[in-house]
Structures are given as structure tokens and as C-alpha cells.
Steps between C-alpha positions, in 0.01 A plus 500: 500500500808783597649410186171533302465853687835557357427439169190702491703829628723446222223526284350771618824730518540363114164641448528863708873505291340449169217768585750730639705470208192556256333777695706788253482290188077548576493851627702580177325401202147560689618839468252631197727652176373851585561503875829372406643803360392732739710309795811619588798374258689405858159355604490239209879447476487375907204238390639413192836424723287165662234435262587223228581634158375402179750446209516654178301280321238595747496844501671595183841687448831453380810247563846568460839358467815706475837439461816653665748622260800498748794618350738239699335168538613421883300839589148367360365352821594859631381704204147327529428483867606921466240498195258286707447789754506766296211394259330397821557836616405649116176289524372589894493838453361456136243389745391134334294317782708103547769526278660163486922560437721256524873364372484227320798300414835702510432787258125511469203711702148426428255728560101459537265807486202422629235741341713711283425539112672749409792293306755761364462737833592189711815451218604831575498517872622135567794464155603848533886523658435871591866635506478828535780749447572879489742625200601814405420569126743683242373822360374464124756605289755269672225178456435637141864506372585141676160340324583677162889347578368165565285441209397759224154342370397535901565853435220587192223280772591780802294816571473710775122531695495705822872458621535157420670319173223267392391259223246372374400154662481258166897567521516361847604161420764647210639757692542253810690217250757748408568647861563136594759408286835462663694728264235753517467489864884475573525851328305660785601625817644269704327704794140563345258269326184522281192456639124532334184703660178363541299545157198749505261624282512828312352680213347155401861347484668278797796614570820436749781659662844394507748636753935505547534435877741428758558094448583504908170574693545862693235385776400132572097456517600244771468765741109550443350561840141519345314539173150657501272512187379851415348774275769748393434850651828679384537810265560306176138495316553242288551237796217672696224230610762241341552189767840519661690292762651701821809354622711501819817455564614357810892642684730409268273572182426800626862616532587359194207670283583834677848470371420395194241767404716802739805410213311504173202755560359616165612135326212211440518227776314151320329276666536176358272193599601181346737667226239716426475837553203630664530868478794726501456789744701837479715573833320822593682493855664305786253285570612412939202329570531124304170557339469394100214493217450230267294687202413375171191227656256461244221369789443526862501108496864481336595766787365326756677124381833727482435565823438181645798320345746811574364463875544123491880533332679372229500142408929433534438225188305520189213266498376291213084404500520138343169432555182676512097422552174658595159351622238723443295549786172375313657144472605480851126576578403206259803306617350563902131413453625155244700378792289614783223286267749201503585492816152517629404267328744231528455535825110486478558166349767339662288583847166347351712172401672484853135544721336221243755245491625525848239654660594602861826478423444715183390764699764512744769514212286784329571672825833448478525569132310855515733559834810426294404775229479776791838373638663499153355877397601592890894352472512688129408856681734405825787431253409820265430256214350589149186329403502507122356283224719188510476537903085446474582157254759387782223581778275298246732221498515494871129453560548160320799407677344618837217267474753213369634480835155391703415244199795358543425470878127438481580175262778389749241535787246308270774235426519447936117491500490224212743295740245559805700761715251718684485843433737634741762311401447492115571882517809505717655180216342726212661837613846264515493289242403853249752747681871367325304458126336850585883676582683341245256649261473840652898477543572447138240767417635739710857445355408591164334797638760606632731460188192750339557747774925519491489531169197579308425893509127671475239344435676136541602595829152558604407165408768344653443707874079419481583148429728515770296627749205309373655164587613619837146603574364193313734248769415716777099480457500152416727288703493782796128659483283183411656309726377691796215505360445149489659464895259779567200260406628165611699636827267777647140393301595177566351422196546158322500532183481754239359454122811443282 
């Protein structure tokens, strides 16, 4: 009887767990749509923290795989667990709700966005390396006489529009052939180097700049205290209402940009993102307080990305996106209610087939089966598992091998009846003879699982951690659960035999 007391406190404290664990996963998606978005974003994110997530193939959004291009191969690992933080960084304040990001393998980061359709914008802020330098720019005449020196066709493309040497952008790719080639580009400089302008649009043309600059940055944007999204409010009217991005500095950028701009007031300072420059601002004075202005944002969207991934920092290695999907969100609905219907009914049918052809005993493993599914869904939220599509098949698959268990027990207790054991004992010889054939299977079950989880990625890996779970659970309810069940009726009931 103490023992069976035991055993019954273990299943309740399984239960109040499993409820416990549940309780944020319900309050969450009971939330209606519309009450949704008026919570607090730090409201949502702390429920979100404990409530289980659902995977991309769920919800909808897009996966990602990128690959570390470290220059020197024993710095990878290092390269991509830098990388690793920084995109994490790039995507929390990007503000994407469950972001899954994670290394895989020695150069490779995959990324899940749960919820997020907008494929190039998430490109932009997760690929882009965000380098971003300060260089002082040559006057024109000096740029114009080394472009004309390097190559004379360049010359007849050139024209000047509003201080700047431009061309016209169907030249681009021409004009950027030439400048690479070694004997062009070994007549430059040795201390400057040629870099292009973003291309804009005037008098129905596009055009783009192209700038002589210091090849050495003058200030490092590695010094960015902060970077704040904004609408320009200087004197210049053609940036006014223009987005800009407001930058700080923190001590040592701040020393070095008031050097910098104290020494060369009256020349252009670039600022150069990427090897691109951004704008090209005219020193008007010593500038002591490590504040800059990124101009030249064609929407308040672009300037507020800049933002984030100037905040978040530069990535220290370029990254390579090898592989790329979306779900739309309207086939993660389909894909939810399909295997919702599945499960349901599977379940629906395996119970009806139990309570017929085993009657009491069908009922008591229908308890144990619809007990399992609540400890499974409560283990996936404890852990901070994903549910996603190939998670509901493995919870599927589970239902089956849940009830698998008690027929395998029910027909060894059948078998001890046949031979003329009573009751009592035909259980206790059942329960025995099924438990070894009942691990061994679970055992080699699990083990594949587990292979599934170590190395499968996604939506694999969801398979392999519900099917995981699920046969925990699944050994649990039947060998553990049913079992007191059945001492329950033949120890305290006193009951002598049950319909089997």
C-alpha cells in the first residue's frame, strides 16, 4: 500500500509539472490576434520566453544557412562563434519574436525567422559585414587628373553634378572592370584608392559617384557608441526630410574624429560602409563632440536597418548564405489544422480500438495514452522545443507506439489467464514478461532518435526531439501509470478481476 501511495504522488507531481509547464503555452495563443498587439513588446517577449514555439513550417518565415569566409582556416571556429553573436545581436534588436540561431558544423550558422517575410530586408541586415570607415577624400581636380591618368576612355564617361565626378550607372560594371585591373590599379596612389557612391536618380538618369580617398581609414567606425535613425533637420535643403542615421562615438572615436576633422577643416571626410561610400560631408569645423551623419538613405526603413546593424557591430568575417527558404504563413495555417486533424484523429481511433478490444483495460491505457500527449507537449515547452510539421507526424507516430506498449502487456496478461493464473498474478507475470521486449524496443528507438537530434538540423531535429520525448512519455504511462492503476483496483478495490 506505501509503495502504491508512492507511485500515485509521482503521478500526480508528473501531472501538476506538465500543467505547470503548459500554463504559458495556453495563456499565449488564447491571447486573440488583436489583443496581441496592443500588449507590451516586453510583455509578450517574457511569455514567449516559457511557452512552446512553433517552427517555421508552422508559422511561416524564412531559414538560413551561412557560411564563414575566414581568411585563415584555424580561426573559423572563432570567426563563426564572433558571427554567431553578432547576427543574434543584428536580429534581437531587429526585433523578430523566437529567432532560432545556431552554429552548425565548424563554419556554418543557421538561422530561423519565425514570422518574417520580408526576404531581401532580412539579406541585408543578417549577410551584411557592415565595416564602416571614415576617409578623407581628394579634392576634384587631383581625383580627375589620376582617373584621366589611369584610363582615358573613363575620362569621355565623367561629368561633374553638384561637387561630385559622376557617371552614368549603365557604365558601372565597365568603369569598375578597368579600375580593377592590376596594371591600372598599380598606377594609383599607393596611399589612396577608388571607391564608387551609392547610385541615385536624377533628371530621369541613375547616376553614381566615384571618389579618390585615403586607402588607410582616418577614423575606425569600431568606435560607434550608438546609431539612431532620423529625419535630417540641418541647413542643406536638398537632404531636408531625407532619413539619416545619427552616430556616436564613444572615447577614443571621439578623440580621434576631433583630430581628424580639427586637421582638415574645409576638406570632404567619406563615410564608407562596406566599400561604399555613403555620403561625403564637407569639414565645416572641428567637430569635439564624436557625433557623425550618415546621409544619402533613400527610406526611413534602410535608415533604421543601418542603424540596427551599426549598433549591433561589424561581422569580423564575411558570410556566405548557402541556403535559403520561406514558408508562407498561409501554409503553416493549412500545415497546423492538417496535423491537428491527424493527430486527432489517430488518436480518436486508436482509443475506440483500445476500449473495444480490451475493454477495461482499454480505457485505462486511453488514460494513459491522452496523459502521455500532455506530458510530451509539457517536456517540449520545459526544454524550449519547436513544435513544427515533422514534430506533429513524430507525435503521430508516438500515439501508435504508446498504445503498442499495453497490447503487448494486455496479451502477455491474457497468455497467464489462458494458463489459469488468477488475476492478480497474471498482471504482475504480464507487466514482467512485456517490460525487457518493451525497452529493447523503446531503446533502439530512442537511439536513432537521437542520431536525428546530433545531427539532423530544423525540421529533422524536431522530429527526432518529439519522438524522443514521445517514447519517454509513452514507457512512463504504460509500464509506470497503468500499472498503478491496475494495483489501485486489485490492491485497494480489492477487486478480482477486471475485463481484459
Amino acid at each position: 500500500m506505501k509503495t502504491l501511495r508512492w507511485k500515485f504522488l509521482v503521478i500526480l507531481l508528473v501531472i501538476l509539472f506538465s500543467f505547470i509547464s503548459l500554463l504559458p503555452t495556453i495563456q499565449y495563443y488564447s491571447i486573440p490576434k488583436k489583443e496581441l498587439e496592443k500588449k507590451p513588446r516586453e510583455e509578450i517577449r517574457k511569455l514567449l520566453n516559457r511557452a512552446l514555439s512553433l517552427g517555421l513550417d508552422l508559422v511561416g518565415g524564412m531559414y538560413l544557412v551561412l557560411k564563414v569566409k575566414a581568411e585563415e582556416k584555424e580561426k573559423v571556429k572563432d570567426a563563426r562563434d564572433r558571427v554567431l553573436e553578432i547576427i543574434r545581436n543584428r536580429v534581437d534588436q531587429w526585433g523578430v519574436y523566437e529567432p532560432v540561431i545556431q552554429p552548425v558544423g565548424e563554419d556554418r550558422i543557421m538561422v530561423q525567422l519565425p514570422g518574417v517575410m520580408e526576404r531581401e530586408r532580412a539579406r541585408e541586415i543578417i549577410g551584411k559585414t557592415a565595416v564602416l570607415t571614415f576617409h578623407l577624400v581628394e579634392d576634384l581636380e587631383k581625383t580627375k587628373k589620376v582617373l584621366e591618368k589611369l584610363n582615358e576612355s573613363i575620362k569621355l564617361l565623367l561629368f561633374l553634378y553638384r561637387g561630385d565626378i559622376v557617371f552614368e550607372e549603365i557604365y558601372f560594371d565597365s568603369i569598375r572592370k578597368i579600375l580593377k585591373k592590376e596594371d591600372i590599379n598599380n598606377l594609383l596612389p599607393p596611399d589612396k584608392i577608388i571607391l564608387f557612391g551609392k547610385s541615385f536618380e536624377a533628371g530621369g538618369k541613375r547616376l553614381r559617384s566615384i571618389f579618390l580617398l585615403n586607402r588607410e581609414p582616418d577614423v575606425r567606425g569600431e568606435h560607434i557608441k550608438d546609431a539612431v535613425h532620423s529625419v535630417y533637420q540641418g541647413d542643406d535643403p536638398v537632404l531636408q526630410n531625407t532619413p539619416v542615421v545619427n552616430l556616436s562615438f564613444d572615447r577614443k572615436g571621439t578623440i580621434d574624429f576631433a583630430k581628424v576633422t580639427g586637421e582638415n577643416v574645409g576638406r570632404r571626410l567619406a563615410i564608407v560602409l562596406d566599400s561604399v561610400v555613403q555620403s561625403a560631408p564637407r569639414i565645416a569645423q572641428k567637430i569635439p563632440t564624436g557625433n557623425a551623419q550618415i546621409t544619402g538613405i533613400e527610406t526611413m526603413e534602410e535608415a533604421r536597418d543601418l542603424a540596427v546593424i551599426l549598433r549591433a557591430g561589424a561581422l569580423p568575417a564575411p558570410v556566405e548564405i548557402e541556403e535559403e527558404r520561406s514558408v508562407g504563413p498561409l501554409l503553416g495555417k493549412d500545415s497546423i489544422r492538417r496535423g491537428i486533424q491527424s493527430a486527432i484523429l489517430g488518436g480518436i481511433l486508436v482509443m475506440i480500438f483500445m476500449a473495444i478490444y480490451y475493454v477495461t483495460g482499454g480505457f485505462i491505457s486511453n488514460f494513459a495514452l491522452i496523459l502521455n500527449l500532455i506530458i510530451i507537449l509539457a517536456l517540449l515547452s520545459f526544454f524550449r522545443g519547436t513544435l513544427t510539421l515533422p514534430g506533429i507526424a513524430g507525435l503521430v507516430l508516438t500515439i501508435g507506439m504508446a498504445v503498442d506498449a499495453n497490447v503487448l502487456i494486455f496479451e502477455r496478461i491474457r497468455e497467464e489467464l489462458r494458463l489459469g493464473k488468477s488475476f492478480k498474478a497474471a498482471v504482475e507475470a504480464g507487466y514482467q514478461r512485456a517490460f525487457v521486449t518493451i525497452l529493447d524496443a523503446n531503446l533502439t528507438t530512442i537511439i536513432a532518435a537521437l542520431v536525428l537530434i546530433w545531427f539532423g538540423t530544423g525540421p529533422i531535429r524536431g522530429f527526432g526531439l518529439v519522438l524522443t520525448l514521445g517514447i519517454s512519455a509513452s514507457f512512463f504511462t504504460a509500464i509506470f501509470v497503468t500499472r498503478a492503476i491496475f494495483d489501485y483496483f486489485l490492491i485497494v478495490r480489492k477487486v478480482k478481476k477486471l475485463a481484459i
